[in-house]
Coordinates of N, CA and C in Angstrom, one line a residue:
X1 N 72.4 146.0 142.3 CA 73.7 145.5 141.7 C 74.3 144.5 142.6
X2 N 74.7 143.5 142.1 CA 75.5 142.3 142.7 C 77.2 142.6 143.2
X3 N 77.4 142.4 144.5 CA 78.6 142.7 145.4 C 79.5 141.5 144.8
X4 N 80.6 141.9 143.7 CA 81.1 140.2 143.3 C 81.8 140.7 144.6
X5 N 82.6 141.1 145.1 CA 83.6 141.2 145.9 C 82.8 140.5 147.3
X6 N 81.7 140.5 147.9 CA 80.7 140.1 149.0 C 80.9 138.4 148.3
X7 N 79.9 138.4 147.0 CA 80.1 137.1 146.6 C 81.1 136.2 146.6
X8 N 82.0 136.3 146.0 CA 83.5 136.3 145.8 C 83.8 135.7 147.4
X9 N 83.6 136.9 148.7 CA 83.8 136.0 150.5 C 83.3 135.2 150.3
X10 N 82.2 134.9 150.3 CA 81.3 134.0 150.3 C 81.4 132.8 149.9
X11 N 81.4 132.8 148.9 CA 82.5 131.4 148.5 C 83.3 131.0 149.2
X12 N 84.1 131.6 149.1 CA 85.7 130.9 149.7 C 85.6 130.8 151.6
X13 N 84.6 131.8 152.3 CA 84.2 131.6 153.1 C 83.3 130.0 153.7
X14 N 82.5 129.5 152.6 CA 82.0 128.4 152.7 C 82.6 127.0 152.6
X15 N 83.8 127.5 151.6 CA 84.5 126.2 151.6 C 85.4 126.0 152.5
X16 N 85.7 126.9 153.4 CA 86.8 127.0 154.0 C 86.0 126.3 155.4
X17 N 84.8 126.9 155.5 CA 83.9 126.5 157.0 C 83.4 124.6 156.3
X18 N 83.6 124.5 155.6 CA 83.4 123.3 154.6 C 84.5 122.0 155.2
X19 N 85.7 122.5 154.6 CA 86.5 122.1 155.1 C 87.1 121.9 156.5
X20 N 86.9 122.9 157.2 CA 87.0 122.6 158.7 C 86.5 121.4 159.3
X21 N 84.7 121.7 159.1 CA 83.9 120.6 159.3 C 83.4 119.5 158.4
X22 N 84.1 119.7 157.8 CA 84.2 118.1 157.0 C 85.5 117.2 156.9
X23 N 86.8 118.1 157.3 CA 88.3 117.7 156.7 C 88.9 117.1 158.4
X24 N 89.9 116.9 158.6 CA 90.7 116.1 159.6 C 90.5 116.7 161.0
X25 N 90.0 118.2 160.6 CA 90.0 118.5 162.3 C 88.5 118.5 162.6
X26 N 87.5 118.0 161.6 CA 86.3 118.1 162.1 C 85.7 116.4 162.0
X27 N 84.7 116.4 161.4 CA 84.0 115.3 161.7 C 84.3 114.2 160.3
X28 N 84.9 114.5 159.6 CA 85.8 113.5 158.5 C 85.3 111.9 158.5
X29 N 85.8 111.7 159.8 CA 86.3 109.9 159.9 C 84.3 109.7 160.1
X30 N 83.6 110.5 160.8 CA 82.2 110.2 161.4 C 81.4 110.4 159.9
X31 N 82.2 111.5 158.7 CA 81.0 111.8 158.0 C 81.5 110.3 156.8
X32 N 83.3 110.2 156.6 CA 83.1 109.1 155.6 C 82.7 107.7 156.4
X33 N 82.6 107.2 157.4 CA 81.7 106.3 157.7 C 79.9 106.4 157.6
X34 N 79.7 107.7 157.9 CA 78.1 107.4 157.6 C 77.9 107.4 156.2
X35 N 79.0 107.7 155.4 CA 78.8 107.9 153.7 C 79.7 106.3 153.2
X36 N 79.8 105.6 154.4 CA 80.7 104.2 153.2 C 81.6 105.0 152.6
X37 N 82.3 105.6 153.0 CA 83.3 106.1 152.2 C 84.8 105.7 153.2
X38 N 86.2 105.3 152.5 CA 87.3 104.6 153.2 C 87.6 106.6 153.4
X39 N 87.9 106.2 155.4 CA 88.6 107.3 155.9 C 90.0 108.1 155.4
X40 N 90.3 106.6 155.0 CA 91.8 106.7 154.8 C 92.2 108.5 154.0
X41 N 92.7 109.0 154.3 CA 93.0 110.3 153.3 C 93.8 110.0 151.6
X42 N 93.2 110.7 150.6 CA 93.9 110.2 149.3 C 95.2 110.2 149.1
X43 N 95.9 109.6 148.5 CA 97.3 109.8 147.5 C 97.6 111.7 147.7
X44 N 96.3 111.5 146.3 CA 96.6 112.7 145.8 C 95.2 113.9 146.2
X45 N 95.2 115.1 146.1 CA 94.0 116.2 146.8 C 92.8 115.9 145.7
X46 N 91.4 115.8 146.6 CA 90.5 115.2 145.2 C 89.7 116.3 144.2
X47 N 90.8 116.6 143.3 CA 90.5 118.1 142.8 C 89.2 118.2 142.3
X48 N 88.6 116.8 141.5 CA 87.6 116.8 140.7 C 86.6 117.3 141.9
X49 N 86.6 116.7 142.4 CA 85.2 116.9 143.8 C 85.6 118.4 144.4
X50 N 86.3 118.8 144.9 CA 86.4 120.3 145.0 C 86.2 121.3 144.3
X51 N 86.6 121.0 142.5 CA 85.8 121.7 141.5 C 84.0 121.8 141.2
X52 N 83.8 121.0 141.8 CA 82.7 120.6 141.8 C 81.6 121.5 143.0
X53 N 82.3 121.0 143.5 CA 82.2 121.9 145.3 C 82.0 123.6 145.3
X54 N 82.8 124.0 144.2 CA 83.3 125.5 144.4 C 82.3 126.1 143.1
X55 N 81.7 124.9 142.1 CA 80.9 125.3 141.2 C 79.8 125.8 141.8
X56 N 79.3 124.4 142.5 CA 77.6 124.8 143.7 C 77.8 126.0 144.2
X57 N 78.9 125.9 145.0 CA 79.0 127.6 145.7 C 79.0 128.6 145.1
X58 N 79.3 129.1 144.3 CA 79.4 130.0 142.9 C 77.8 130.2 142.7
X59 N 77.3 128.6 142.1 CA 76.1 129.2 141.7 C 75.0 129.4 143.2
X60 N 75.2 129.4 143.7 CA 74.4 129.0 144.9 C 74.4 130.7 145.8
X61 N 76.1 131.2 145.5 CA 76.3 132.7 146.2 C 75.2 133.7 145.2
X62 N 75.3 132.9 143.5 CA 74.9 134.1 142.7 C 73.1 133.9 142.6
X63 N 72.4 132.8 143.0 CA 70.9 132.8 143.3 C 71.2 133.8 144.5
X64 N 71.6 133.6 145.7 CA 71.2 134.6 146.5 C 71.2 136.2 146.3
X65 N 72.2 136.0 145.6 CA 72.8 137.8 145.1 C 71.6 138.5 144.2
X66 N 71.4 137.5 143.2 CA 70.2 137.6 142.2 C 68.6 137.9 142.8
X67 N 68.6 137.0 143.7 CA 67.4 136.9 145.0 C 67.7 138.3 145.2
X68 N 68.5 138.7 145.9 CA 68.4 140.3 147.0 C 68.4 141.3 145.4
X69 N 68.7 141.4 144.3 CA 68.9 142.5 143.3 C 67.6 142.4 142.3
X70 N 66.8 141.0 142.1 CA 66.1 141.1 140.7 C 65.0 140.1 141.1
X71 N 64.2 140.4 140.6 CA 62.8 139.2 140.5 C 62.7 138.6 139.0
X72 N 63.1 137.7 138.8 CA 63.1 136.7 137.2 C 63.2 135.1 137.3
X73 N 63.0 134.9 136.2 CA 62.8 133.4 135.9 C 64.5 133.6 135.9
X74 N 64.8 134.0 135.5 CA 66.5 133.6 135.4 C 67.1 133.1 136.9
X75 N 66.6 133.7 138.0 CA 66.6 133.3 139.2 C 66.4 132.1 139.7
X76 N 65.1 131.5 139.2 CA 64.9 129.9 139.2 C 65.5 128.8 138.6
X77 N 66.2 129.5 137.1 CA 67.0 128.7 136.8 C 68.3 128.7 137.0
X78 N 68.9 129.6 137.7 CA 70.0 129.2 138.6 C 70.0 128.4 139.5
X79 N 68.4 128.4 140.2 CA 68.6 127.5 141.6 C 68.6 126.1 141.0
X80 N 68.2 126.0 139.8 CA 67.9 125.0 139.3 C 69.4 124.3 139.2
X81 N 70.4 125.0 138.6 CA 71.8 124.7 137.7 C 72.1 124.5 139.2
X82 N 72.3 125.4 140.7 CA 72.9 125.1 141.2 C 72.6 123.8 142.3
X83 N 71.0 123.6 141.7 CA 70.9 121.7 142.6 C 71.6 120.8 141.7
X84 N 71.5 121.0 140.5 CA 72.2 119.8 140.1 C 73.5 119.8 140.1
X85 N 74.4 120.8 139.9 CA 75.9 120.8 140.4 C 76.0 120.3 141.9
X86 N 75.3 120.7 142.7 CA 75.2 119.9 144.1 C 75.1 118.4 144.4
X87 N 73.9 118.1 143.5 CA 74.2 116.8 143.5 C 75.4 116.1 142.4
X88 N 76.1 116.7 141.4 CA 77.1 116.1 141.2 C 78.5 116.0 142.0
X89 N 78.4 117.2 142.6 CA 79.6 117.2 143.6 C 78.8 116.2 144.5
X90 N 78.1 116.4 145.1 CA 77.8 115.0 147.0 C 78.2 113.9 145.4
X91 N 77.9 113.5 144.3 CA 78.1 111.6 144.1 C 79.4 111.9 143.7
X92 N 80.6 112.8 143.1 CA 81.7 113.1 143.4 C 82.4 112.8 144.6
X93 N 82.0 113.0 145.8 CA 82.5 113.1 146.4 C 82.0 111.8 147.2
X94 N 81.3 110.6 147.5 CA 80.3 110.0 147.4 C 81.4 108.5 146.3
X95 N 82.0 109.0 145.6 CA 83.2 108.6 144.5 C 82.1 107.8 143.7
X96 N 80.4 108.3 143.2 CA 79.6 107.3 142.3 C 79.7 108.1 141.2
X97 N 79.1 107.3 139.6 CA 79.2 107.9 138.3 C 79.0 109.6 138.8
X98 N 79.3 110.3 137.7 CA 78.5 111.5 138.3 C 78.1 112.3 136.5
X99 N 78.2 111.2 135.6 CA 77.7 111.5 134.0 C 76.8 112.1 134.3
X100 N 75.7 111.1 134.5 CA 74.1 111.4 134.8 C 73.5 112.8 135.5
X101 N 74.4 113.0 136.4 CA 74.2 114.5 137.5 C 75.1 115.4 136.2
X102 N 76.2 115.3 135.5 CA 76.3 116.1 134.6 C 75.7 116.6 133.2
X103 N 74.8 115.1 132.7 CA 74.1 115.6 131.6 C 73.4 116.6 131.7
X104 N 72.4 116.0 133.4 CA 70.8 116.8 133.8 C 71.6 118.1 133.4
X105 N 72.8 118.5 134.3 CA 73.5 119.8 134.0 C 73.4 120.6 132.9
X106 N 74.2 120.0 132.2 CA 74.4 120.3 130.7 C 73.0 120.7 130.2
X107 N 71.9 119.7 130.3 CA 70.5 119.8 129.2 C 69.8 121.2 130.0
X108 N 70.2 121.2 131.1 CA 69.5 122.5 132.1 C 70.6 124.0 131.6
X109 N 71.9 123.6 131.1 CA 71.6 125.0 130.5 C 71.9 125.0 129.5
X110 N 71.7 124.3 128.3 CA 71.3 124.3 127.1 C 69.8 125.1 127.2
X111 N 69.0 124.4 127.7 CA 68.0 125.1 128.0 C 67.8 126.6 128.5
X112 N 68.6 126.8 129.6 CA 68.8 128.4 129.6 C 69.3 129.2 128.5
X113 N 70.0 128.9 128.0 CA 70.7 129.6 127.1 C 69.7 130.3 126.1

């Protein structure tokens, strides 16, 4: 049986170690230069990319959870759902289209379904 409450840290545990070392007191200015991305901090918080962010984690806590409780194909196609949410958050955040990383999405769980 799956720990949501374990899962549940986990998440919020990742984005938070996420944000440390990716936000102002970590390596920020070094990672948006090696990404061409302007340092400058936004206007406004960039919610779209952080939704995005917290989706991969989600699916990414619940392949592992799934991994430790069950052996199934349903397991692979989580890992599946949760690379392409990954790569829509990195071109999210990256500020490129991110349709294309959402269709693949979309057609990957039409397919599960």
């Amino acid at each position: 049986m799956i720990n949501w409450l374990a899962l549940a840290a986990g998440v919020i545990a990742a984005f938070l170690l996420g944000w440390l070392v990716y936000g102002p007191a970590g390596f920020q200015k070094r990672w948006a230069e090696g990404t061409r991305i302007d340092p400058t901090p936004p206007e406004s918080p960039p919610l779209p990319q952080m939704a995005a962010q917290i989706v991969f984690l989600i699916l990414l806590a619940t392949v592992i959870a799934l991994t430790e409780t069950t052996n199934s194909l349903g397991v692979a196609l989580l890992a599946i759902l949760a690379a392409a949410a990954q790569t829509a958050s990195v071109r999210a955040w990256a500020q490129k289209s991110v349709s294309r990383s959402w269709s693949i999405l979309a057609m990957l769980w039409d397919a599960a379904c």
